[in-house]
Amino acid sequence: MVSRVIPVDSFDLVIFGATGDLAARKVLPGLYRRFYSGQMPADARIIGAARADLDAAGFRDFAARAIRDHVGPAKQDKAQIAAFLEALDYVALDATGTQGWEELAPKLRAGVVRAFYFSVAPALFGDIAERLHQHGIATADSRIVVEKPFGRDLETAKALNATLATHFAESQIYRIDHYLGKETVQNLMAVRFANILFEPLWNSQYVDHVQITVAETVGVGGRGSYYDKSGAMRDMVQNHLMQLLCLIAMEPPYHFDPDAVRDEKLKVIRALQPVPQADIVRGQYLGTRGRGKDSVSSYLEDVENPDSRTESYIALKVHVANWRWQGTPFYLRTGKRLRARTSEIAITFKQPPHSIFDDAADTWQENVLVIRLQPNEGMNLKVMIKEPGPGGMRLVQVPLDMSFAEALGEEGTDIPDAYERLIMDVIRGNQTLFMRGDEVEAAWAWADPIIRGWEERIEKPQAYDTGSSGPDDALMLMHRDGRRWRSIHD
Ligand code: NAP
């Protein structure tokens, strides 16, 4: 299958925070890959901005290192890298001061798309937005890209939205949730709305329950002090898992159009019921100190806070209170230092109303549609068939397994990183895969009372072993409903 690459219009992209971790790991390598694929026009320009005292040559060196370290060997092409670096420029600039802004303005061209990537701490968003206007740099159709975390509760998210709204219209603001840029997540919409097969069954009459799992093997690493103020609910559930839930639960939008899609997602968030504390399990990983050379530290050691009550794991049962989903629970879980790095959505269907097979009660298993986000993006539908061979009609469950890498050949193994896709969407002016301000606020309005609930109870999360599937109570969360989590494996 030949990939269709449609070049985007020419653009000037300013990256604020261009010398930071996100720029080095995701933004610059992503832009290079789009350049390599022919999607980024040759005259497009990328202007780095940060306080570091670099010139254009110094920033090109930084970008060359980022490409060397974060782009796979297949795209390490000297001539292409050199051509890409030609597009780079740099301004030493202080977001909170006056230095650099006068220099930035004349670097931007008229008549091309103008985008500003705020790859800096959210505390700087207001300063940057204000100065972009003060210096006449932002035009009426300029776009700004902002990163998570988008607030830490409803109040701060509202304040951030208000700050941005002072200078930019909602149609100019691109709030990134990189989960929405993942190919399989978009495929979820294709599977649901481009096939007749699933949608008639996509409701509480036929779906027993849904499981969403985002499991990581890593701990909090160097992000300890940031993470300890956040926790899995704020860092993962309120945004990433929420977006996945929305795409599964939403009604078909009338068109694949930014506001049509986001209106439907918003309705799902507004239909979420409050979650009682009894339906929530929070955990903190234990370390393996003293168990050989590969031993690892515990959460409490990682965050250097022995009294921390922040969760590195959370599992919760969520209900979407609307006509379609009444009675079908959504079980969400995410955590660090778990058995495997895996993200998936599993839709478990109900039993057929009547069985014509005598021994079906012993062998029957539910149909499950699994959408794998990582590793090995793909889909898997578990169906019952006859066990081959003579000796009566015995049933067995088999997977109809589709790995995108296998099904799509070369193209399937070359799935663009979420950031590549999303940055190109910014240039195209397509907001479908970005969160709207009201969506973010609605998600916090749902999450806030849940978080307050455990904060008021001053409850400590349950300890769980590194390399396990999470705390024991999480198993009970499903057991008591007569259900089981899917195993966490590679
Ligand atoms: P980082 O490594 O700390 O980089 C911050 C960048 O901001 C640096 O380039 C820094 O350069 C610049 N900066 C700081 N103060 C400045 C100022 N006053 N004026 C101009 N530039 C300034 O942070 P990061 O990890 O790249 O994260 C950037 C944003 O993305 C944050 O909002 C973060 O939450 C979000 N994010 C990051 C990741 C990730 O994987 N890293 C993932 C999701 C979201 P100078 O010090 O030279 O000015």
Coordinates of C-alpha atoms and ligand atoms in Angstrom, one line a residue:
M1 CA 0.0 0.0 0.0
V2 CA 1.5 3.4 -1.0
S3 CA 1.2 6.1 1.6
R4 CA -0.4 9.3 0.4
V5 CA 1.4 12.3 1.7
I6 CA -0.3 15.6 1.0
P7 CA 2.1 18.6 1.7
V8 CA 0.7 21.2 4.0
D9 CA 0.8 24.9 3.3
S10 CA 3.9 26.8 4.0
F11 CA 4.3 27.8 7.6
D12 CA 6.4 29.6 10.2
L13 CA 6.3 27.7 13.5
V14 CA 7.8 29.3 16.6
I15 CA 8.6 26.8 19.3
F16 CA 8.7 28.5 22.8
G17 CA 10.7 26.2 25.0
A18 CA 12.7 24.9 22.0
T19 CA 15.6 23.7 24.1
G20 CA 13.4 21.6 26.5
D21 CA 12.8 17.9 26.8
L22 CA 9.5 17.9 24.8
A23 CA 11.0 19.8 21.9
A24 CA 14.0 17.4 21.8
R25 CA 12.1 14.2 22.2
K26 CA 8.9 14.8 20.3
V27 CA 8.5 18.2 18.5
L28 CA 11.7 18.5 16.5
P29 CA 12.0 14.8 15.7
G30 CA 8.4 14.8 14.6
L31 CA 8.9 17.8 12.4
Y32 CA 11.9 16.2 10.8
R33 CA 10.0 13.0 10.1
R34 CA 7.3 15.0 8.3
F35 CA 10.0 16.8 6.3
Y36 CA 11.5 13.4 5.4
S37 CA 8.2 12.1 4.2
G38 CA 7.7 15.2 2.0
Q39 CA 4.8 16.7 4.0
M40 CA 6.6 19.7 5.3
P41 CA 7.2 22.2 2.5
A42 CA 10.8 23.1 1.7
D43 CA 10.3 26.8 2.5
A44 CA 8.6 26.2 5.9
R45 CA 10.4 27.7 8.8
I46 CA 10.9 26.6 12.4
I47 CA 12.1 29.2 14.9
G48 CA 13.2 28.1 18.3
A49 CA 12.8 30.4 21.2
A50 CA 14.1 30.0 24.8
R51 CA 16.3 31.9 27.2
A52 CA 19.4 29.9 26.4
D53 CA 22.0 32.0 24.7
L54 CA 22.2 30.2 21.4
D55 CA 22.4 31.3 17.8
A56 CA 20.8 29.6 14.8
A57 CA 23.9 27.4 14.4
G58 CA 23.7 26.4 18.1
F59 CA 20.0 25.5 17.8
R60 CA 20.6 23.5 14.6
D61 CA 23.2 21.5 16.6
F62 CA 20.6 20.9 19.3
A63 CA 18.1 19.8 16.8
A64 CA 20.6 17.5 15.0
R65 CA 21.3 15.8 18.3
A66 CA 17.5 15.4 19.0
I67 CA 17.1 13.8 15.6
R68 CA 20.1 11.5 16.1
D69 CA 18.7 10.4 19.5
H70 CA 15.0 10.2 18.8
V71 CA 14.5 9.2 15.1
G72 CA 14.8 5.6 14.0
P73 CA 17.7 4.4 11.8
A74 CA 15.5 4.1 8.7
K75 CA 15.2 7.9 8.5
Q76 CA 18.7 8.9 9.5
D77 CA 19.6 10.4 6.2
K78 CA 22.5 13.0 6.2
A79 CA 21.3 15.0 3.2
Q80 CA 17.7 15.1 4.5
I81 CA 18.8 16.1 8.0
A82 CA 21.0 18.9 6.6
A83 CA 18.1 20.2 4.4
F84 CA 15.8 20.1 7.4
L85 CA 18.2 22.0 9.6
E86 CA 18.3 24.8 7.0
A87 CA 14.7 25.5 7.9
L88 CA 15.7 26.2 11.5
D89 CA 16.4 29.6 13.2
Y90 CA 16.6 30.7 16.8
V91 CA 15.8 33.7 19.0
A92 CA 17.1 34.0 22.6
L93 CA 14.0 35.3 24.3
D94 CA 12.5 35.6 27.8
A95 CA 8.8 34.9 28.0
T96 CA 8.5 37.0 31.1
G97 CA 10.7 40.0 30.0
T98 CA 11.5 42.1 27.0
Q99 CA 14.5 40.4 25.6
G100 CA 14.2 38.9 22.2
W101 CA 10.6 39.9 21.2
E102 CA 11.6 42.7 18.9
E103 CA 14.0 40.3 17.2
L104 CA 11.3 37.6 16.7
A105 CA 8.7 39.8 15.0
P106 CA 10.7 40.5 11.7
K107 CA 11.6 36.8 11.3
L108 CA 8.0 35.9 10.6
R109 CA 6.7 36.1 7.0
A110 CA 3.3 37.4 5.8
G111 CA 1.1 35.1 3.8
V112 CA 2.1 31.8 5.4
V113 CA 0.5 29.9 8.3
R114 CA 1.7 31.2 11.6
A115 CA 1.8 28.8 14.6
F116 CA 3.2 29.1 18.1
Y117 CA 4.0 26.0 20.1
F118 CA 3.9 26.7 23.8
S119 CA 6.3 24.0 24.9
V120 CA 6.9 25.6 28.2
A121 CA 5.4 25.5 31.7
P122 CA 1.7 26.6 31.8
A123 CA 2.6 29.4 34.1
L124 CA 4.2 31.1 31.1
F125 CA 1.3 30.8 28.7
G126 CA -0.2 34.1 29.7
D127 CA 3.1 36.0 29.4
I128 CA 3.7 34.6 26.0
A129 CA 0.2 35.2 24.7
E130 CA 0.3 38.8 25.9
R131 CA 3.7 39.5 24.4
L132 CA 2.7 38.0 21.0
H133 CA 0.0 40.6 20.9
Q134 CA 2.0 43.5 22.4
H135 CA 4.6 43.1 19.6
G136 CA 2.1 42.5 16.8
I137 CA 3.4 39.0 16.2
A138 CA 0.1 37.2 16.5
T139 CA -2.3 37.7 13.6
A140 CA -6.0 37.0 13.5
D141 CA -5.5 33.5 12.1
S142 CA -2.3 32.5 14.0
R143 CA -2.6 29.3 15.9
I144 CA -1.3 28.4 19.3
V145 CA -0.5 24.9 20.6
V146 CA -0.6 24.3 24.3
E147 CA 0.5 21.2 26.3
K148 CA -0.8 19.3 29.2
P149 CA -1.2 19.7 32.1
F150 CA -4.2 22.0 31.3
G151 CA -4.9 23.0 34.9
R152 CA -4.9 20.9 38.0
D153 CA -8.6 21.3 38.7
L154 CA -11.6 23.1 37.3
E155 CA -10.7 26.5 38.8
T156 CA -7.1 26.5 37.4
A157 CA -8.3 25.2 34.0
K158 CA -10.9 28.0 33.8
A159 CA -8.3 30.5 34.7
L160 CA -6.0 29.2 32.0
N161 CA -8.8 29.2 29.4
A162 CA -9.7 32.8 30.4
T163 CA -6.0 33.8 30.0
L164 CA -5.7 32.4 26.5
A165 CA -9.2 33.7 25.6
T166 CA -8.0 37.2 26.3
H167 CA -5.8 37.1 23.3
F168 CA -6.9 34.2 21.1
A169 CA -10.3 32.9 19.8
E170 CA -11.1 29.2 20.6
S171 CA -10.7 28.5 16.9
Q172 CA -7.0 29.5 17.3
I173 CA -6.2 27.3 20.3
Y174 CA -5.0 23.8 19.9
R175 CA -4.9 21.9 23.2
I176 CA -2.8 18.8 22.7
D177 CA -3.8 15.4 24.1
H178 CA -1.3 13.3 22.3
Y179 CA -3.5 10.2 22.8
L180 CA -5.8 11.6 20.2
G181 CA -2.9 11.7 17.7
K182 CA -2.3 8.0 18.0
E183 CA -3.2 6.1 14.9
T184 CA -5.2 3.4 16.7
V185 CA -7.2 5.9 18.6
Q186 CA -8.3 7.5 15.4
N187 CA -9.0 4.0 14.1
L188 CA -11.4 3.6 16.8
M189 CA -13.6 6.1 15.1
A190 CA -13.0 4.5 11.7
V191 CA -13.9 1.1 13.1
R192 CA -17.1 2.4 14.7
F193 CA -18.4 4.7 12.0
A194 CA -17.0 3.3 8.7
N195 CA -18.4 -0.2 9.3
I196 CA -21.9 -1.4 9.8
L197 CA -20.7 -4.4 11.8
F198 CA -20.2 -2.9 15.2
E199 CA -22.4 0.1 15.7
P200 CA -25.7 -1.8 16.0
L201 CA -24.2 -3.8 18.9
W202 CA -22.5 -0.7 20.5
N203 CA -24.8 -0.2 23.4
S204 CA -25.8 -1.6 26.8
Q205 CA -28.1 -4.2 25.3
Y206 CA -25.1 -6.0 23.8
V207 CA -22.0 -4.7 25.6
D208 CA -21.4 -6.2 29.0
H209 CA -18.6 -3.9 30.0
V210 CA -15.7 -1.9 28.7
Q211 CA -12.1 -2.0 30.0
I212 CA -9.6 0.7 29.3
T213 CA -6.0 0.0 30.4
V214 CA -2.9 2.2 30.2
A215 CA -0.1 0.3 31.9
E216 CA 3.4 1.5 32.2
T217 CA 6.5 -0.3 33.4
V218 CA 8.5 2.8 34.3
G219 CA 8.2 4.6 37.6
V220 CA 8.0 8.4 38.0
G221 CA 11.7 8.7 37.2
G222 CA 13.0 12.3 37.3
R223 CA 9.5 13.7 37.3
G224 CA 9.0 12.8 41.0
S225 CA 8.3 16.2 42.5
Y226 CA 5.9 17.2 39.6
Y227 CA 4.2 13.8 39.7
D228 CA 3.6 13.8 43.4
K229 CA 1.5 17.0 43.1
S230 CA -0.5 15.4 40.4
G231 CA -1.0 11.6 40.6
A232 CA -2.5 9.1 38.1
M233 CA -6.0 10.7 38.2
R234 CA -4.8 14.1 37.1
D235 CA -1.9 13.0 35.0
M236 CA -3.7 10.2 33.0
V237 CA -7.4 9.7 33.7
Q238 CA -8.8 13.3 33.5
N239 CA -7.2 13.6 30.0
H240 CA -6.0 10.5 28.2
L241 CA -8.3 7.8 29.5
M242 CA -11.2 10.3 29.4
Q243 CA -10.5 10.9 25.7
L244 CA -10.5 7.2 25.0
L245 CA -13.7 6.7 26.9
C246 CA -15.3 9.5 24.9
L247 CA -14.4 8.0 21.6
I248 CA -15.9 4.7 22.6
A249 CA -19.0 6.1 24.2
M250 CA -19.9 9.0 22.0
E251 CA -22.8 9.1 19.5
P252 CA -22.0 9.2 15.8
P253 CA -21.2 12.8 15.0
Y254 CA -23.1 14.1 12.0
H255 CA -19.8 14.7 10.2
F256 CA -16.1 14.2 10.8
D257 CA -15.8 17.8 11.6
P258 CA -14.0 19.4 14.6
D259 CA -17.0 20.8 16.4
A260 CA -19.3 17.9 15.5
V261 CA -16.9 15.4 17.1
R262 CA -16.1 17.6 20.1
D263 CA -19.8 18.3 20.8
E264 CA -20.4 14.5 21.0
K265 CA -17.4 14.0 23.3
L266 CA -18.6 16.8 25.5
K267 CA -22.0 15.1 25.9
V268 CA -20.3 11.9 27.1
I269 CA -18.3 13.8 29.7
R270 CA -21.4 15.6 30.9
A271 CA -23.2 12.3 31.2
L272 CA -20.5 10.8 33.5
Q273 CA -21.9 9.9 36.9
P274 CA -20.1 10.9 40.1
V275 CA -17.9 7.9 41.1
P276 CA -18.4 6.7 44.7
Q277 CA -15.1 6.2 46.6
A278 CA -16.1 2.5 46.9
D279 CA -15.6 2.2 43.1
I280 CA -12.1 3.6 43.2
V281 CA -8.8 1.8 44.1
R282 CA -5.6 3.8 44.3
G283 CA -2.1 2.4 44.7
Q284 CA 1.5 3.2 45.1
Y285 CA 4.3 1.0 43.9
L286 CA 6.7 -0.7 46.2
G287 CA 10.4 -0.9 45.5
T288 CA 12.7 -4.0 45.3
R289 CA 15.6 -2.5 47.3
G290 CA 18.1 -5.2 48.5
R291 CA 17.0 -7.6 45.8
G292 CA 20.0 -7.7 43.6
K293 CA 21.7 -5.2 41.3
D294 CA 18.6 -4.4 39.3
S295 CA 16.6 -3.5 42.4
V296 CA 14.4 -0.3 42.1
S297 CA 13.2 2.3 44.5
S298 CA 9.6 2.6 45.7
Y299 CA 7.2 5.4 44.8
L300 CA 7.8 7.1 48.2
E301 CA 11.6 7.0 47.6
D302 CA 11.2 8.3 44.1
V303 CA 9.2 11.3 45.1
E304 CA 11.3 11.8 48.3
N305 CA 8.2 12.1 50.4
P306 CA 7.6 9.3 52.9
D307 CA 4.1 10.6 53.7
S308 CA 2.9 11.0 50.2
R309 CA -0.7 10.0 49.5
T310 CA -0.5 10.5 45.8
E311 CA -1.5 7.5 43.6
S312 CA 0.8 6.0 41.0
Y313 CA -2.0 3.6 40.1
I314 CA -5.8 4.1 39.9
A315 CA -8.7 1.8 38.9
L316 CA -12.2 3.0 38.8
K317 CA -15.7 2.0 37.7
V318 CA -17.4 4.7 35.7
H319 CA -21.0 4.9 34.4
V320 CA -22.1 6.9 31.5
A321 CA -25.7 7.9 32.4
N322 CA -27.4 8.1 29.0
W323 CA -29.8 6.0 26.9
R324 CA -27.1 4.1 25.1
W325 CA -24.9 3.1 28.1
Q326 CA -27.3 2.7 31.0
G327 CA -26.1 -0.3 32.9
T328 CA -22.8 -0.9 31.1
P329 CA -19.8 -0.1 33.4
F330 CA -16.6 1.3 32.0
Y331 CA -13.6 0.0 34.1
L332 CA -10.6 2.3 33.8
R333 CA -7.1 1.6 35.1
T334 CA -3.7 3.1 34.7
G335 CA -0.5 2.8 36.7
K336 CA 3.2 2.9 36.8
R337 CA 5.7 0.0 37.4
L338 CA 3.2 -2.6 36.2
R339 CA 3.9 -5.9 34.7
A340 CA 4.1 -4.7 31.1
R341 CA 3.8 -1.6 29.0
T342 CA 0.5 -1.9 27.3
S343 CA -2.5 0.3 26.4
E344 CA -5.7 -1.2 25.2
I345 CA -9.4 -0.9 25.1
A346 CA -11.5 -4.0 25.4
I347 CA -15.2 -4.2 24.7
T348 CA -16.7 -7.3 26.1
F349 CA -20.1 -8.3 24.6
K350 CA -22.9 -10.2 26.3
Q351 CA -23.9 -13.8 26.0
P352 CA -26.2 -14.9 23.1
P353 CA -29.7 -15.0 24.5
H354 CA -30.0 -18.8 23.9
S355 CA -27.5 -21.5 23.2
I356 CA -28.3 -24.4 20.9
F357 CA -25.1 -26.3 21.8
D358 CA -25.3 -28.7 24.7
D359 CA -21.9 -28.1 26.2
A360 CA -21.8 -24.4 25.5
A361 CA -22.2 -23.6 29.2
D362 CA -18.8 -25.1 29.9
T363 CA -16.9 -23.7 27.0
W364 CA -18.6 -20.5 26.0
Q365 CA -16.6 -17.3 26.4
E366 CA -17.7 -13.8 25.6
N367 CA -16.9 -12.0 22.3
V368 CA -14.3 -9.4 23.0
L369 CA -13.1 -6.6 20.7
V370 CA -9.7 -5.5 21.8
I371 CA -8.2 -2.3 20.3
R372 CA -4.5 -2.3 21.1
L373 CA -2.8 1.1 21.3
Q374 CA 0.6 -0.3 22.2
P375 CA 2.6 -2.4 21.7
N376 CA 1.9 -3.7 18.2
E377 CA -1.1 -1.5 17.3
G378 CA -4.0 -3.4 16.0
M379 CA -7.3 -5.1 16.7
N380 CA -8.4 -8.4 17.9
L381 CA -11.9 -9.9 17.9
K382 CA -12.4 -13.0 20.0
V383 CA -15.1 -15.3 18.5
M384 CA -16.4 -18.7 19.2
I385 CA -15.9 -21.4 16.6
K386 CA -16.2 -25.2 16.4
E387 CA -13.2 -27.0 17.7
P388 CA -11.8 -28.8 14.7
G389 CA -12.0 -32.6 14.4
P390 CA -14.6 -35.3 14.9
G391 CA -16.3 -36.0 18.2
G392 CA -19.3 -33.8 18.3
M393 CA -19.8 -30.0 18.4
R394 CA -17.3 -28.6 20.9
L395 CA -16.7 -24.8 20.9
V396 CA -13.5 -23.0 21.3
Q397 CA -12.6 -19.3 21.3
V398 CA -10.2 -18.0 18.7
P399 CA -8.8 -14.5 18.0
L400 CA -9.4 -12.8 14.7
D401 CA -6.2 -10.9 15.1
M402 CA -5.2 -8.0 13.0
S403 CA -1.9 -6.3 13.5
F404 CA -1.8 -3.1 11.5
A405 CA 1.9 -3.7 10.8
E406 CA 1.0 -7.0 9.1
A407 CA -2.2 -5.9 7.5
L408 CA -0.8 -2.7 6.0
G409 CA 2.7 -3.9 5.2
E410 CA 5.4 -1.3 5.2
E411 CA 3.0 1.5 5.9
G412 CA 1.7 -0.3 9.0
T413 CA 5.2 -0.4 10.5
D414 CA 5.8 3.2 9.8
I415 CA 2.9 4.7 11.8
P416 CA 3.6 8.4 12.5
D417 CA 4.1 9.4 16.0
A418 CA 1.1 11.2 17.6
Y419 CA 3.0 14.6 17.7
E420 CA 3.8 14.5 13.9
R421 CA 0.2 14.0 13.1
L422 CA -1.0 16.7 15.5
I423 CA 1.5 19.3 14.4
M424 CA 0.5 18.9 10.8
D425 CA -3.2 19.2 11.8
V426 CA -2.3 22.5 13.4
I427 CA -0.8 23.7 10.2
R428 CA -3.9 22.5 8.3
G429 CA -6.1 24.3 10.7
N430 CA -8.0 21.1 11.7
Q431 CA -9.0 21.0 15.4
T432 CA -10.8 17.6 15.4
L433 CA -8.1 15.9 17.4
F434 CA -7.6 18.7 19.9
M435 CA -9.5 19.3 23.1
R436 CA -11.9 22.2 23.2
G437 CA -11.9 24.5 26.3
D438 CA -15.4 23.4 27.4
E439 CA -14.4 19.7 27.1
V440 CA -11.4 20.2 29.4
E441 CA -13.5 22.1 31.9
A442 CA -16.2 19.4 31.9
A443 CA -13.6 16.7 32.5
W444 CA -12.3 18.6 35.5
A445 CA -15.8 19.2 36.8
W446 CA -16.2 15.4 36.9
A447 CA -12.7 14.7 38.3
D448 CA -12.6 17.4 41.0
P449 CA -15.2 15.9 43.5
I450 CA -13.6 12.4 43.0
I451 CA -10.2 13.8 44.0
R452 CA -11.7 15.8 46.8
G453 CA -13.3 12.7 48.1
W454 CA -10.1 10.9 48.8
E455 CA -8.3 14.0 49.9
E456 CA -11.0 14.5 52.6
R457 CA -10.7 10.9 53.7
I458 CA -6.9 11.4 54.0
E459 CA -6.6 7.9 52.7
K460 CA -3.3 6.3 51.8
P461 CA -3.1 4.4 48.5
Q462 CA -2.7 0.6 48.7
A463 CA 0.9 -0.6 48.1
Y464 CA 1.5 -2.9 45.1
D465 CA 4.5 -4.8 43.9
T466 CA 6.7 -3.5 41.1
G467 CA 6.0 -5.7 38.1
S468 CA 2.5 -6.7 39.3
S469 CA -0.9 -5.9 37.9
G470 CA -1.6 -3.4 40.6
P471 CA -3.1 -3.5 44.1
D472 CA -5.2 -6.5 45.2
D473 CA -8.3 -4.3 45.8
A474 CA -8.3 -3.5 42.1
L475 CA -9.0 -7.2 41.4
M476 CA -11.9 -7.1 43.8
L477 CA -13.3 -4.0 42.1
M478 CA -14.2 -6.3 39.2
H479 CA -14.6 -9.6 41.1
R480 CA -17.4 -8.3 43.1
D481 CA -19.3 -7.6 39.8
G482 CA -18.5 -11.1 38.6
R483 CA -16.0 -9.9 36.1
R484 CA -12.2 -10.0 35.6
W485 CA -9.6 -7.6 34.4
R486 CA -7.8 -8.7 31.3
S487 CA -4.2 -9.8 32.1
I488 CA -1.5 -7.1 31.6
H489 CA 1.1 -8.5 29.2
D490 CA 3.2 -7.4 26.2
Ligands
NAP1 P1 11.6 21.6 30.1 O1 12.5 20.5 29.6 O2 11.7 22.1 31.5 O3 11.8 22.8 29.1 C1 11.2 24.0 29.3 C2 11.6 25.0 28.2 O4 11.1 26.3 28.5 C3 13.1 25.1 28.0 O5 13.4 25.2 26.6 C4 13.4 26.4 28.7 O6 14.6 27.0 28.1 C5 12.2 27.2 28.3 N1 11.9 28.3 29.3 C6 11.8 28.3 30.6 N2 11.5 29.5 31.1 C7 11.5 30.3 30.1 C8 11.3 31.7 29.9 N3 11.1 32.5 31.0 N4 11.3 32.2 28.7 C9 11.5 31.5 27.6 N5 11.7 30.2 27.7 C10 11.7 29.6 28.9 O7 10.0 21.2 29.9 P2 9.4 20.1 28.9 O8 9.5 18.8 29.5 O9 10.0 20.3 27.6 O10 7.9 20.5 28.9 C11 7.4 21.7 28.3 C12 5.8 21.7 28.4 O11 5.3 20.5 27.8 C13 5.3 21.7 29.9 O12 4.1 22.4 29.9 C14 5.1 20.2 30.1 O13 4.1 20.0 31.2 C15 4.6 19.8 28.8 N6 4.7 18.3 28.5 C16 6.0 17.8 28.5 C17 6.1 16.4 28.2 C18 7.4 15.8 28.0 O14 7.5 14.6 27.7 N7 8.5 16.4 28.3 C19 4.9 15.6 27.9 C20 3.7 16.2 28.0 C21 3.6 17.6 28.3 P3 15.5 28.1 28.9 O15 15.7 27.6 30.3 O16 16.7 28.1 28.1 O17 14.7 29.3 28.8

